Amino acid sequence: MQEAKKLCSLIGRNTKTYFKDKFLFFTSMLTPLILLILFFTFLRNIYIDSFTAAFPEGFSVDSKIINGMAGAWILSSVLSVSSVTVAFCANMVMVDDKIHSSINDFKVAPVKSTTISISYLISNIFVVTLVIISVLVLGCIYLAAVGWYISVSDFFMILLGCLCNILFGSLLATIVLSFVSTQGMQSAVASLITALYGFISGAYMPISSFSKGLANFLGLLPGTYGTSLLRNHCMNGYLNELANVGLPSEAIKGIRDGFDANIYFFDNSVPLPVMYGIIVGTCAALLIIYILIVILKNKNISFKFLDKIKDKFSKKSICEKD
Amino acid sequence: MIVKIENLHKSFKDVKAVDGISFCVKEGELFAFLGVNGAGKSTTINIISGILQKDGGKALICGEDLDKNIDKIKSNIGIVFQNSVLDKKLSGYDNLKYRAALYGIFGADFKAKLKEMTELLDLKDILKRPINKLSGGQKRRLDIARALIHNPKLLILDEPTTGLDPKTRITVWSVIDKLRSEQGLTVFLTTHYMEEASDSDYVVILDSGKIATEGTPHELKNKYANDYIKFYNKKDEAEEFFVGLGKHIRKERDFILVKLDSTNEVPKYIAQKPEIFDDFEVLKGNMDDVFLNVTGKYLKEV
Ligand SMILES: Nc1ncnc2c1ncn2[C@@H]1O[C@H](COP(=O)(O)OP(=O)(O)OP(=O)(O)O)[C@@H](O)[C@H]1O
Ligand SMILES: [Mg+2]
């Protein structure tokens, strides 16, 4: 009971530390912001052009459907990318604690080290959820303005998809960053994730527009399926509406393929339940890895091989300085 | 006996940071740990407070074995780290609130404790401001408040006054003195300031992870410190006279320093050679001297 109260207090502290750190907050909003700016400057028109390119000659629809669908697609991008990038940035609180030895101030207190570790994961999930909810609310307002065709059931599926992505992002970030304890590694990881993740998750341009080899490689990453299931739920209402107004199913399949609602793993189409299976399974695996890490750390069994890698790293950087 | 350390060992790779030290701290005592940079002071403190694992040895703190009952020990010690570890972006209030919670102090208990600390350390104007907007002395006061928030029996201070202006140093010390006299708090201190060491009850001097010597400041001064006469005028005559007597002398730009066995010799020399005693000073050996003689190192880089 006492330990639970201590846990809550630590979660509060981690969360507050993150939101009070303006720079950290801004950094974690960078990827979604860039995505939105690109969308409103030119990506929107590119998407709309490629939707209409799939239409048969002479076919025309209410522009609300098309505009809404472009918005829904970018919304799914922002949601899935933010789940990961915000998770990584928000968990920099944990890395900062190690770099500035703040963690020592918790270690001298009568609180279990497991409690400290868990507090970082939970506060991370909490922060990412807050950000995702804000993005979702803003996105819905935008879609309501340009054209809303999302059914209630699809909306709940979007929420479920977000939950999967949040858990995936937070667990991944917490595990990776639990091995990061220097400023150099911290900025390397942060810039790598913010620069690269939007691209490899197909947030800017759909994976289907990448080369075959790259697309196949990205099919190996579980995050791809987390993104794709959000795309499915976000676009579903719009595609149904297009079918209702008489767009042939071939054209609809073309749009689904082109915009990653259908994902092909080495030419095999991956059905929606399998996507859920992959992302949930990955989360479960990550959770087990995380628990193992926490237990091992608590028992003070050090990761010898990682220490060796760190040694090499630091020796290298010392040599470079000389 | 509030702290009893036996044969403590700790190495980082090939650096023997703490190399088999043993010492005791008595209840209510002001205990000073001296040593140059890298002597192993912080490492010892980190082991006592449960941050680092020791490689070997035994430690009994507040009657509990470090290997068995670490949580009990943790609630009995308060620690002020060498570098402040409070959350820079959070206010002093938030920092104290979140830290207190880790000791199971919530709600009304916390409010009461906070009020006590605010009065003791004069925190009223600084509690609401973020830590990174505070001066060094204000931060130190909050560090001490954080260390005392759970009524520890033993207060560990790792260089609490390094980098503080003389006025703030006096404030910090008046708080520590007050706590010692009113609550009988035991204080374990590492410092680079010899005045602070001279005021303590017991001193341990650490050199490269080993204890070089220990004792009360008085004992140490008697054993290791020399007394001197300093001549500002008539330097050449004084030099000739004392070299003739077989004394060690040190020449500086403005004065020469003659090493004595004891200040008792001075009247004898004045009687023998009154003309050289024109502008002079008799110096009693201090802890700086002790430190230099024990370790062969100056504690403060001048
Ligand atoms: N985490 C660490 N990893 C490797 N070596 C360390 C570590 N911590 C301390 N050391 C080494 O152990 C030795 C003792 O360090 P320690 O910090 O205990 O010294 P100190 O007496 O507190 O010095 P200072 O007056 O500078 O605070 C030093 O040689 C230091 O380089
Ligand atoms: Mg130190």
XYZ file of C-alpha atoms and ligand atoms in Angstrom:
656
model
C 0.000 0.000 0.000
C 2.775 2.391 1.015
C 4.732 1.235 -2.007
C 1.744 1.973 -4.272
C 1.529 5.509 -2.916
C 5.251 5.937 -3.474
C 4.773 4.680 -7.035
C 2.006 7.238 -7.648
C 4.183 10.005 -6.312
C 7.061 8.990 -8.577
C 4.730 8.854 -11.581
C 3.516 12.354 -10.727
C 7.065 13.579 -10.443
C 8.171 12.056 -13.768
C 5.152 13.437 -15.587
C 5.517 16.906 -14.144
C 9.245 16.949 -14.885
C 8.473 16.179 -18.519
C 5.818 18.833 -18.972
C 7.892 21.472 -17.177
C 10.819 20.852 -19.496
C 9.801 23.096 -22.397
C 12.671 21.972 -24.580
C 11.912 18.292 -24.130
C 8.246 18.915 -24.792
C 9.021 20.843 -27.961
C 11.435 18.168 -29.202
C 8.855 15.460 -28.786
C 6.301 17.522 -30.723
C 8.768 18.063 -33.555
C 7.864 15.049 -35.701
C 4.094 15.567 -35.519
C 4.567 19.280 -36.205
C 6.727 18.688 -39.254
C 4.181 16.180 -40.483
C 1.356 18.697 -40.126
C 3.298 21.502 -41.813
C 4.188 19.238 -44.737
C 0.593 18.129 -44.960
C -0.848 21.604 -45.187
C 1.842 22.898 -47.535
C 1.920 20.176 -50.170
C 1.372 16.559 -49.036
C -2.392 17.099 -48.948
C -2.509 17.873 -52.664
C -0.292 14.928 -53.504
C -2.601 12.573 -51.603
C -5.707 14.048 -53.228
C -4.139 13.763 -56.675
C -3.317 10.128 -56.160
C -6.827 9.358 -54.822
C -8.405 10.867 -57.896
C -5.879 9.213 -60.164
C -7.413 5.904 -59.091
C -10.889 7.046 -60.164
C -12.286 5.912 -63.524
C -12.640 8.502 -66.266
C -15.493 10.927 -65.665
C -16.095 9.776 -62.053
C -16.577 12.651 -59.640
C -17.499 12.781 -55.954
C -18.176 15.318 -53.255
C -14.816 16.927 -52.415
C -15.645 16.504 -48.712
C -14.966 12.758 -48.987
C -11.616 13.287 -50.681
C -10.482 16.094 -48.394
C -11.650 14.184 -45.338
C -9.849 11.043 -46.438
C -6.550 12.924 -46.901
C -7.031 14.380 -43.409
C -7.898 10.990 -41.933
C -4.791 9.492 -43.494
C -2.451 12.110 -42.064
C -4.224 11.764 -38.722
C -3.381 8.060 -38.689
C 0.226 8.997 -39.515
C 0.479 11.502 -36.698
C -1.099 9.119 -34.206
C 1.205 6.223 -34.964
C 4.397 8.267 -35.305
C 3.740 10.260 -32.147
C 3.207 7.086 -30.161
C 6.836 6.229 -30.766
C 8.609 9.594 -31.006
C 6.821 11.127 -28.036
C 7.500 7.979 -26.041
C 11.212 8.249 -26.735
C 11.399 11.955 -25.977
C 9.259 11.752 -22.853
C 11.414 8.963 -21.492
C 14.441 11.230 -21.702
C 13.396 12.143 -18.167
C 14.623 8.677 -17.191
C 17.917 9.127 -19.053
C 18.422 12.619 -17.609
C 17.975 11.164 -14.144
C 20.839 8.788 -14.845
C 23.065 11.438 -16.431
C 22.558 13.957 -13.623
C 22.537 11.276 -10.898
C 19.061 12.331 -9.768
C 18.364 8.631 -9.667
C 20.713 8.466 -6.662
C 18.300 10.642 -4.743
C 15.660 7.932 -5.188
C 18.110 5.132 -4.491
C 18.893 6.545 -1.033
C 15.204 6.496 -0.153
C 13.471 3.391 1.192
C 11.713 2.616 -2.082
C 12.186 -0.513 -4.162
C 14.228 -0.066 -7.315
C 11.492 -2.023 -9.109
C 9.043 0.694 -8.110
C 11.339 3.342 -9.557
C 11.664 1.429 -12.843
C 7.933 0.822 -13.150
C 7.213 4.484 -12.466
C 9.111 5.451 -15.594
C 7.106 3.074 -17.788
C 3.740 4.099 -16.383
C 4.421 7.822 -16.496
C 5.617 7.358 -20.061
C 2.397 5.605 -21.068
C 0.497 8.366 -19.298
C 2.329 11.199 -21.084
C 2.025 9.559 -24.509
C -1.679 8.925 -23.927
C -2.230 12.586 -23.065
C -0.449 13.700 -26.221
C -2.285 11.150 -28.391
C -5.654 12.201 -26.985
C -4.850 15.843 -27.747
C -3.813 14.958 -31.292
C -6.962 12.886 -31.710
C -9.216 15.694 -30.501
C -7.572 18.226 -32.814
C -7.708 15.750 -35.691
C -11.416 15.084 -35.146
C -12.143 18.808 -35.083
C -10.331 19.185 -38.396
C -12.127 16.213 -39.949
C -15.480 17.482 -38.701
C -14.711 20.719 -40.530
C -13.599 19.241 -43.852
C -15.708 16.085 -43.988
C -16.551 13.493 -41.336
C -17.343 9.957 -42.507
C -16.033 7.923 -39.562
C -18.567 5.560 -38.008
C -18.896 5.130 -34.254
C -17.510 1.600 -34.392
C -14.561 2.775 -36.481
C -13.942 5.518 -33.964
C -13.710 2.993 -31.150
C -11.399 0.869 -33.264
C -9.213 3.952 -33.741
C -9.048 4.284 -29.958
C -8.095 0.612 -29.660
C -5.471 1.052 -32.366
C -4.075 4.062 -30.507
C -3.861 2.028 -27.322
C -1.857 -0.693 -29.104
C 0.478 1.911 -30.585
C 0.932 3.703 -27.265
C 1.845 0.490 -25.467
C 4.184 -0.478 -28.277
C 5.913 2.925 -28.317
C 6.246 3.241 -24.552
C 7.552 -0.262 -24.004
C 10.019 0.052 -26.871
C 11.275 3.435 -25.657
C 11.585 2.338 -22.042
C 13.518 -0.792 -22.961
C 15.894 0.930 -25.377
C 16.516 3.889 -23.082
C 17.142 1.731 -20.043
C 20.492 0.979 -21.691
C 21.283 4.619 -22.392
C 23.114 6.485 -19.671
C 25.294 9.094 -21.361
C 24.511 12.413 -22.945
C 26.081 11.348 -26.248
C 24.012 8.201 -26.573
C 20.935 10.136 -25.514
C 21.149 12.703 -28.285
C 22.120 10.027 -30.812
C 19.023 7.984 -30.021
C 16.746 11.035 -29.886
C 17.824 12.428 -33.243
C 17.809 9.008 -34.882
C 14.259 8.320 -33.763
C 12.811 11.737 -34.555
C 14.494 11.876 -37.961
C 14.035 8.306 -39.053
C 10.881 6.937 -37.515
C 8.452 9.134 -39.460
C 10.045 7.925 -42.654
C 10.291 4.192 -41.962
C 6.785 3.970 -40.584
C 5.538 5.445 -43.866
C 4.116 8.496 -42.167
C 5.129 10.992 -44.864
C 4.798 8.790 -47.904
C 3.096 5.384 -47.906
C 5.324 2.335 -47.713
C 3.771 1.102 -50.953
C 5.590 3.913 -52.754
C 8.978 2.664 -51.508
C 11.146 0.194 -53.390
C 10.228 -3.465 -53.087
C 13.257 -4.351 -50.979
C 12.702 -1.561 -48.493
C 8.984 -2.310 -48.291
C 9.761 -5.962 -47.540
C 12.236 -4.940 -44.888
C 9.717 -2.593 -43.258
C 7.266 -5.509 -43.284
C 9.554 -7.114 -40.717
C 9.035 -4.252 -38.279
C 6.020 -4.688 -36.013
C 5.398 -0.919 -35.908
C 4.372 -1.069 -39.573
C 1.300 -3.123 -38.633
C 0.413 -0.772 -35.800
C 0.372 2.061 -38.319
C -1.547 0.088 -40.908
C -4.365 -0.868 -38.590
C -4.869 2.794 -37.720
C -4.927 3.583 -41.428
C -7.629 0.939 -41.901
C -9.885 2.355 -39.220
C -9.299 5.980 -40.203
C -9.966 5.431 -43.918
C -12.720 2.818 -43.637
C -15.659 5.250 -43.463
C -14.393 7.252 -46.429
C -13.781 4.173 -48.578
C -17.262 2.852 -47.745
C -18.736 6.168 -48.792
C -16.811 6.035 -52.066
C -18.208 2.549 -52.682
C -21.712 3.830 -51.917
C -21.416 6.533 -54.523
C -20.371 3.938 -57.059
C -16.581 3.775 -57.118
C -15.686 0.320 -58.498
C -14.110 -2.055 -55.981
C -10.945 -2.282 -58.088
C -10.337 1.429 -57.638
C -10.979 1.105 -53.921
C -8.461 -1.716 -53.669
C -6.033 0.524 -55.550
C -6.424 3.248 -52.945
C -6.151 0.762 -50.076
C -2.988 -0.712 -51.566
C -1.532 2.669 -52.384
C -2.117 4.106 -48.929
C -1.013 1.183 -46.763
C -4.443 0.118 -45.582
C -3.466 -3.152 -47.209
C -0.002 -4.280 -46.208
C 1.843 -6.952 -48.137
C 4.407 -9.104 -46.467
C 6.471 -10.517 -49.363
C 3.424 -10.262 -51.650
C 1.031 -11.843 -49.125
C -1.753 -9.570 -47.985
C -1.855 -9.287 -44.176
C -5.438 -9.344 -42.824
C -6.515 -6.957 -40.076
C -6.771 -9.559 -37.262
C -3.216 -10.661 -38.043
C -2.086 -7.046 -37.746
C -3.643 -6.917 -34.295
C -2.048 -10.234 -33.477
C 1.372 -8.939 -34.480
C 1.173 -5.690 -32.534
C -0.363 -7.261 -29.419
C 2.134 -10.114 -29.566
C 4.995 -7.639 -29.886
C 3.736 -5.662 -26.900
C 3.540 -8.869 -24.867
C 7.080 -9.820 -25.879
C 8.362 -6.328 -25.048
C 6.609 -6.456 -21.692
C 8.317 -9.736 -20.858
C 11.686 -8.314 -21.902
C 11.026 -5.257 -19.780
C 10.094 -7.322 -16.730
C 13.261 -9.383 -17.160
C 15.352 -6.227 -17.358
C 13.746 -4.834 -14.214
C 14.262 -8.084 -12.319
C 17.871 -8.425 -13.422
C 18.646 -4.809 -12.592
C 17.018 -5.173 -9.222
C 19.186 -8.167 -8.491
C 22.177 -6.106 -9.534
C 23.165 -8.529 -12.214
C 24.904 -6.280 -14.646
C 24.777 -6.738 -18.345
C 28.442 -7.537 -18.807
C 28.336 -7.518 -22.571
C 26.701 -4.093 -22.594
C 29.292 -2.756 -20.189
C 31.917 -3.902 -22.641
C 30.207 -2.098 -25.496
C 29.945 1.041 -23.369
C 33.641 0.764 -22.530
C 34.526 0.636 -26.181
C 32.282 3.619 -26.818
C 33.868 5.735 -24.123
C 37.398 4.718 -25.079
C 36.673 5.686 -28.658
C 35.325 9.081 -27.700
C 38.313 9.715 -25.448
C 40.679 8.847 -28.318
C 38.761 11.163 -30.616
C 39.135 14.010 -28.140
C 42.916 13.504 -28.039
C 28.373 3.842 17.713
C 26.162 5.026 14.863
C 28.464 4.021 12.016
C 30.891 1.150 12.147
C 32.835 0.356 8.993
C 35.203 -2.559 8.757
C 37.644 -3.237 5.984
C 35.541 -1.664 3.265
C 36.600 -2.290 -0.338
C 35.394 -0.888 -3.640
C 37.097 -0.880 -7.019
C 36.083 0.574 -10.353
C 37.864 -1.617 -12.909
C 41.524 -1.110 -11.947
C 40.959 1.947 -9.722
C 40.868 0.984 -6.059
C 38.584 3.802 -4.954
C 38.200 2.476 -1.400
C 40.919 0.131 -0.292
C 40.211 -1.518 3.033
C 39.148 1.293 5.351
C 37.758 0.919 8.871
C 36.390 3.641 11.109
C 33.662 4.455 13.607
C 31.373 7.427 14.066
C 29.972 8.035 17.547
C 26.426 9.192 18.130
C 26.038 12.977 18.178
C 29.500 13.541 16.814
C 30.639 15.885 14.055
C 32.776 13.565 11.992
C 35.009 14.901 9.231
C 36.307 12.964 6.283
C 39.248 14.650 4.569
C 41.047 13.838 1.372
C 42.151 15.334 -1.919
C 40.006 14.962 -5.047
C 39.607 11.300 -5.860
C 40.599 10.034 -2.423
C 37.422 7.957 -2.204
C 35.216 10.078 0.048
C 32.138 10.145 -2.159
C 32.538 6.467 -2.950
C 32.460 5.611 0.759
C 29.360 7.734 1.234
C 27.643 6.154 -1.750
C 28.249 2.712 -0.275
C 26.923 3.709 3.143
C 23.781 5.187 1.623
C 23.059 2.190 -0.582
C 23.777 3.711 -3.994
C 26.833 1.598 -4.678
C 27.435 -2.043 -3.850
C 30.576 -2.658 -1.865
C 33.063 -5.263 -3.041
C 33.920 -6.361 0.463
C 33.875 -5.469 4.131
C 31.210 -4.865 6.737
C 29.120 -1.826 7.557
C 26.859 -1.323 10.554
C 24.791 1.838 10.395
C 22.351 2.901 13.108
C 22.648 -0.604 14.487
C 21.629 -2.287 11.234
C 23.737 -4.389 8.915
C 24.068 -2.856 5.465
C 23.757 -6.277 3.853
C 20.588 -7.187 5.678
C 18.426 -4.235 6.517
C 19.147 -1.576 3.961
C 15.675 -0.017 3.992
C 15.865 0.584 7.742
C 19.236 2.257 7.254
C 17.893 4.363 4.419
C 15.148 5.849 6.559
C 17.727 6.715 9.214
C 20.145 8.641 7.039
C 19.772 11.911 5.196
C 22.269 12.827 2.564
C 23.335 16.039 0.866
C 25.140 15.130 -2.314
C 28.245 16.841 -3.595
C 26.273 18.003 -6.630
C 22.671 18.965 -6.098
C 20.353 16.254 -7.403
C 17.012 18.003 -7.034
C 14.812 18.277 -10.122
C 15.912 21.511 -11.775
C 12.668 22.269 -13.536
C 10.446 21.662 -10.520
C 9.833 24.043 -7.649
C 11.375 23.531 -4.237
C 7.950 22.635 -2.914
C 7.391 19.935 -5.523
C 10.860 18.545 -4.978
C 10.336 18.225 -1.243
C 6.831 16.807 -1.696
C 7.905 14.067 -4.094
C 10.961 13.161 -2.016
C 9.009 13.078 1.243
C 6.535 10.663 -0.335
C 9.339 8.169 -0.860
C 9.734 8.007 2.923
C 6.003 7.531 3.380
C 5.389 11.129 4.405
C 2.194 12.474 2.836
C -0.501 15.059 3.390
C -0.664 16.651 6.819
C 2.583 15.024 7.980
C 4.326 16.579 5.037
C 2.763 19.995 5.647
C 3.985 19.939 9.235
C 7.464 18.866 8.255
C 7.598 21.464 5.510
C 6.663 24.194 7.951
C 9.419 23.094 10.307
C 11.972 23.089 7.477
C 10.805 26.440 6.164
C 11.468 28.011 9.523
C 14.728 26.228 10.163
C 16.238 26.963 6.762
C 14.410 30.144 5.861
C 12.858 28.654 2.736
C 9.774 30.837 2.586
C 10.722 32.852 -0.490
C 12.326 30.059 -2.456
C 9.841 27.196 -2.224
C 7.717 28.314 -5.165
C 10.551 28.965 -7.593
C 12.062 26.335 -9.903
C 15.410 25.038 -8.665
C 17.353 26.219 -11.717
C 16.368 29.800 -10.934
C 17.927 29.679 -7.450
C 21.378 30.729 -6.279
C 23.915 28.191 -5.077
C 23.224 28.961 -1.434
C 19.460 28.753 -1.854
C 19.857 25.392 -3.579
C 22.045 24.137 -0.753
C 19.399 25.069 1.785
C 16.842 23.078 -0.161
C 19.295 20.165 -0.417
C 19.596 20.186 3.352
C 15.823 20.405 3.759
C 15.467 17.417 1.456
C 18.036 15.472 3.488
C 16.247 16.234 6.751
C 12.678 15.753 5.546
C 12.331 12.330 7.181
C 14.005 13.075 10.545
C 17.184 11.096 9.958
C 19.517 10.221 12.827
C 22.599 10.580 10.684
C 23.149 13.483 8.307
C 25.754 12.900 5.612
C 27.122 15.999 3.924
C 29.382 15.605 0.905
C 31.252 18.897 0.618
C 28.244 20.958 1.669
C 29.943 24.319 1.519
C 32.159 24.022 -1.546
C 31.435 26.910 -3.879
C 29.389 28.891 -1.374
C 30.154 32.468 -0.400
C 31.402 33.009 3.171
C 28.048 34.336 4.348
C 26.101 31.345 3.065
C 28.718 29.034 4.535
C 28.059 30.584 7.906
C 24.303 30.132 7.432
C 24.741 26.484 6.513
C 26.936 25.916 9.519
C 24.616 27.679 11.923
C 21.814 25.356 10.778
C 23.994 22.306 11.248
C 25.110 23.493 14.702
C 21.524 24.121 15.703
C 20.428 20.655 14.630
C 23.312 19.108 16.484
C 22.641 20.905 19.705
C 18.836 20.660 19.601
C 18.270 17.204 18.185
C 21.592 15.512 18.826
C 21.962 14.823 15.120
C 25.120 12.997 14.076
C 26.878 14.693 11.170
C 29.210 12.936 8.768
C 31.015 15.505 6.688
C 33.482 15.574 3.859
C 35.142 18.865 3.244
C 38.039 20.697 1.715
C 37.906 23.468 4.279
C 40.342 23.080 7.132
C 38.425 25.401 9.430
C 35.480 23.016 9.181
C 37.681 20.047 9.949
C 39.231 21.833 12.939
C 35.786 22.318 14.452
C 34.857 18.672 14.202
C 35.063 16.039 16.924
C 36.927 13.441 14.965
C 38.844 13.514 11.707
C 39.764 10.743 9.289
C 42.199 11.591 6.529
C 41.863 9.489 3.429
C 44.542 9.139 0.789
C 44.083 7.040 -2.362
C 41.379 4.917 -0.778
C 43.314 4.223 2.419
C 43.161 5.873 5.823
C 46.318 7.921 6.205
C 45.624 8.938 9.773
C 42.778 9.664 12.192
C 42.138 11.319 15.528
C 40.675 14.414 17.119
C 41.853 17.692 15.560
C 43.834 18.377 18.737
C 45.623 15.043 18.630
C 46.389 15.408 14.967
C 47.755 18.898 15.362
C 49.995 17.796 18.188
C 51.221 14.888 16.198
C 51.615 16.291 12.718
C 51.503 20.058 12.747
C 54.532 22.259 13.201
C 54.680 25.711 14.675
C 56.463 28.493 12.833
C 57.897 31.937 13.207
C 57.422 34.193 10.248
C 59.910 37.048 9.720
C 58.921 39.913 7.474
C 61.982 42.058 8.264
C 65.611 41.211 9.010
C 65.202 38.091 6.910
C 68.860 37.503 6.171
C 69.896 37.844 9.791
C 67.128 35.524 10.914
C 68.085 32.990 8.275
C 71.699 33.009 9.367
C 70.774 32.680 13.033
C 68.321 29.795 12.639
C 70.353 27.886 10.070
C 73.131 28.115 12.636
C 70.799 26.429 15.111
C 70.041 23.666 12.600
C 66.421 24.703 11.958
C 64.538 24.162 8.730
C 63.605 27.354 7.014
C 61.515 28.211 3.973
C 62.126 31.381 1.989
C 59.239 33.194 0.382
C 59.114 36.498 -1.457
C 57.960 38.583 1.527
C 58.992 36.529 4.496
C 60.937 33.557 5.725
C 59.374 30.770 7.689
C 61.245 28.974 10.464
C 59.956 25.603 11.526
C 59.856 25.132 15.317
C 59.441 22.078 17.467
C 57.140 24.048 19.703
C 56.072 27.634 20.305
C 57.679 27.351 23.748
C 61.061 27.946 22.138
C 60.199 31.461 21.020
C 60.965 33.407 24.255
C 64.375 31.780 24.361
C 65.249 33.005 20.858
C 63.967 36.484 21.553
C 66.220 36.657 24.567
C 69.192 35.395 22.560
C 68.793 37.579 19.485
C 66.351 40.419 20.135
C 67.492 42.510 17.140
C 66.083 40.141 14.486
C 62.617 40.162 16.065
C 61.490 43.315 14.359
C 58.409 42.431 12.336
C 57.423 38.839 13.026
C 54.581 36.460 13.712
C 54.354 33.196 15.650
C 52.107 30.611 13.933
C 50.491 27.663 15.645
C 50.225 24.592 13.405
C 46.790 24.043 11.855
C 44.923 21.322 10.047
C 46.352 22.402 6.706
C 49.720 21.511 8.112
C 48.465 18.189 9.395
C 47.061 17.378 6.006
C 50.211 18.357 4.169
C 52.423 16.374 6.517
C 50.234 13.294 6.414
C 49.603 13.080 2.695
C 52.344 15.241 1.228
C 49.618 17.046 -0.701
C 47.997 20.426 -0.391
C 44.292 20.074 0.137
C 43.360 23.255 -1.652
C 45.014 24.140 -4.883
C 46.286 27.658 -4.254
N 31.382 5.531 -11.182
C 32.714 5.486 -11.241
N 33.335 4.796 -12.211
C 34.667 4.723 -12.270
N 35.499 5.294 -11.410
C 34.961 6.000 -10.398
C 33.538 6.134 -10.267
N 33.287 6.891 -9.173
C 34.484 7.221 -8.666
N 35.488 6.689 -9.385
C 36.934 6.806 -9.100
O 37.138 6.455 -7.749
C 38.063 7.320 -7.132
C 37.444 7.940 -5.896
O 36.401 8.822 -6.288
P 35.512 9.636 -5.260
O 34.437 10.287 -6.035
O 35.120 8.739 -4.154
O 36.524 10.732 -4.742
P 36.294 11.926 -3.710
O 37.198 11.676 -2.563
O 34.855 12.084 -3.412
O 36.821 13.168 -4.539
P 36.253 14.656 -4.648
O 36.929 15.459 -3.588
O 36.688 15.097 -6.010
O 34.778 14.606 -4.516
C 38.472 8.312 -8.185
O 39.716 7.887 -8.711
C 37.407 8.229 -9.231
O 37.944 8.470 -10.493
Mg 33.462 13.542 -3.757
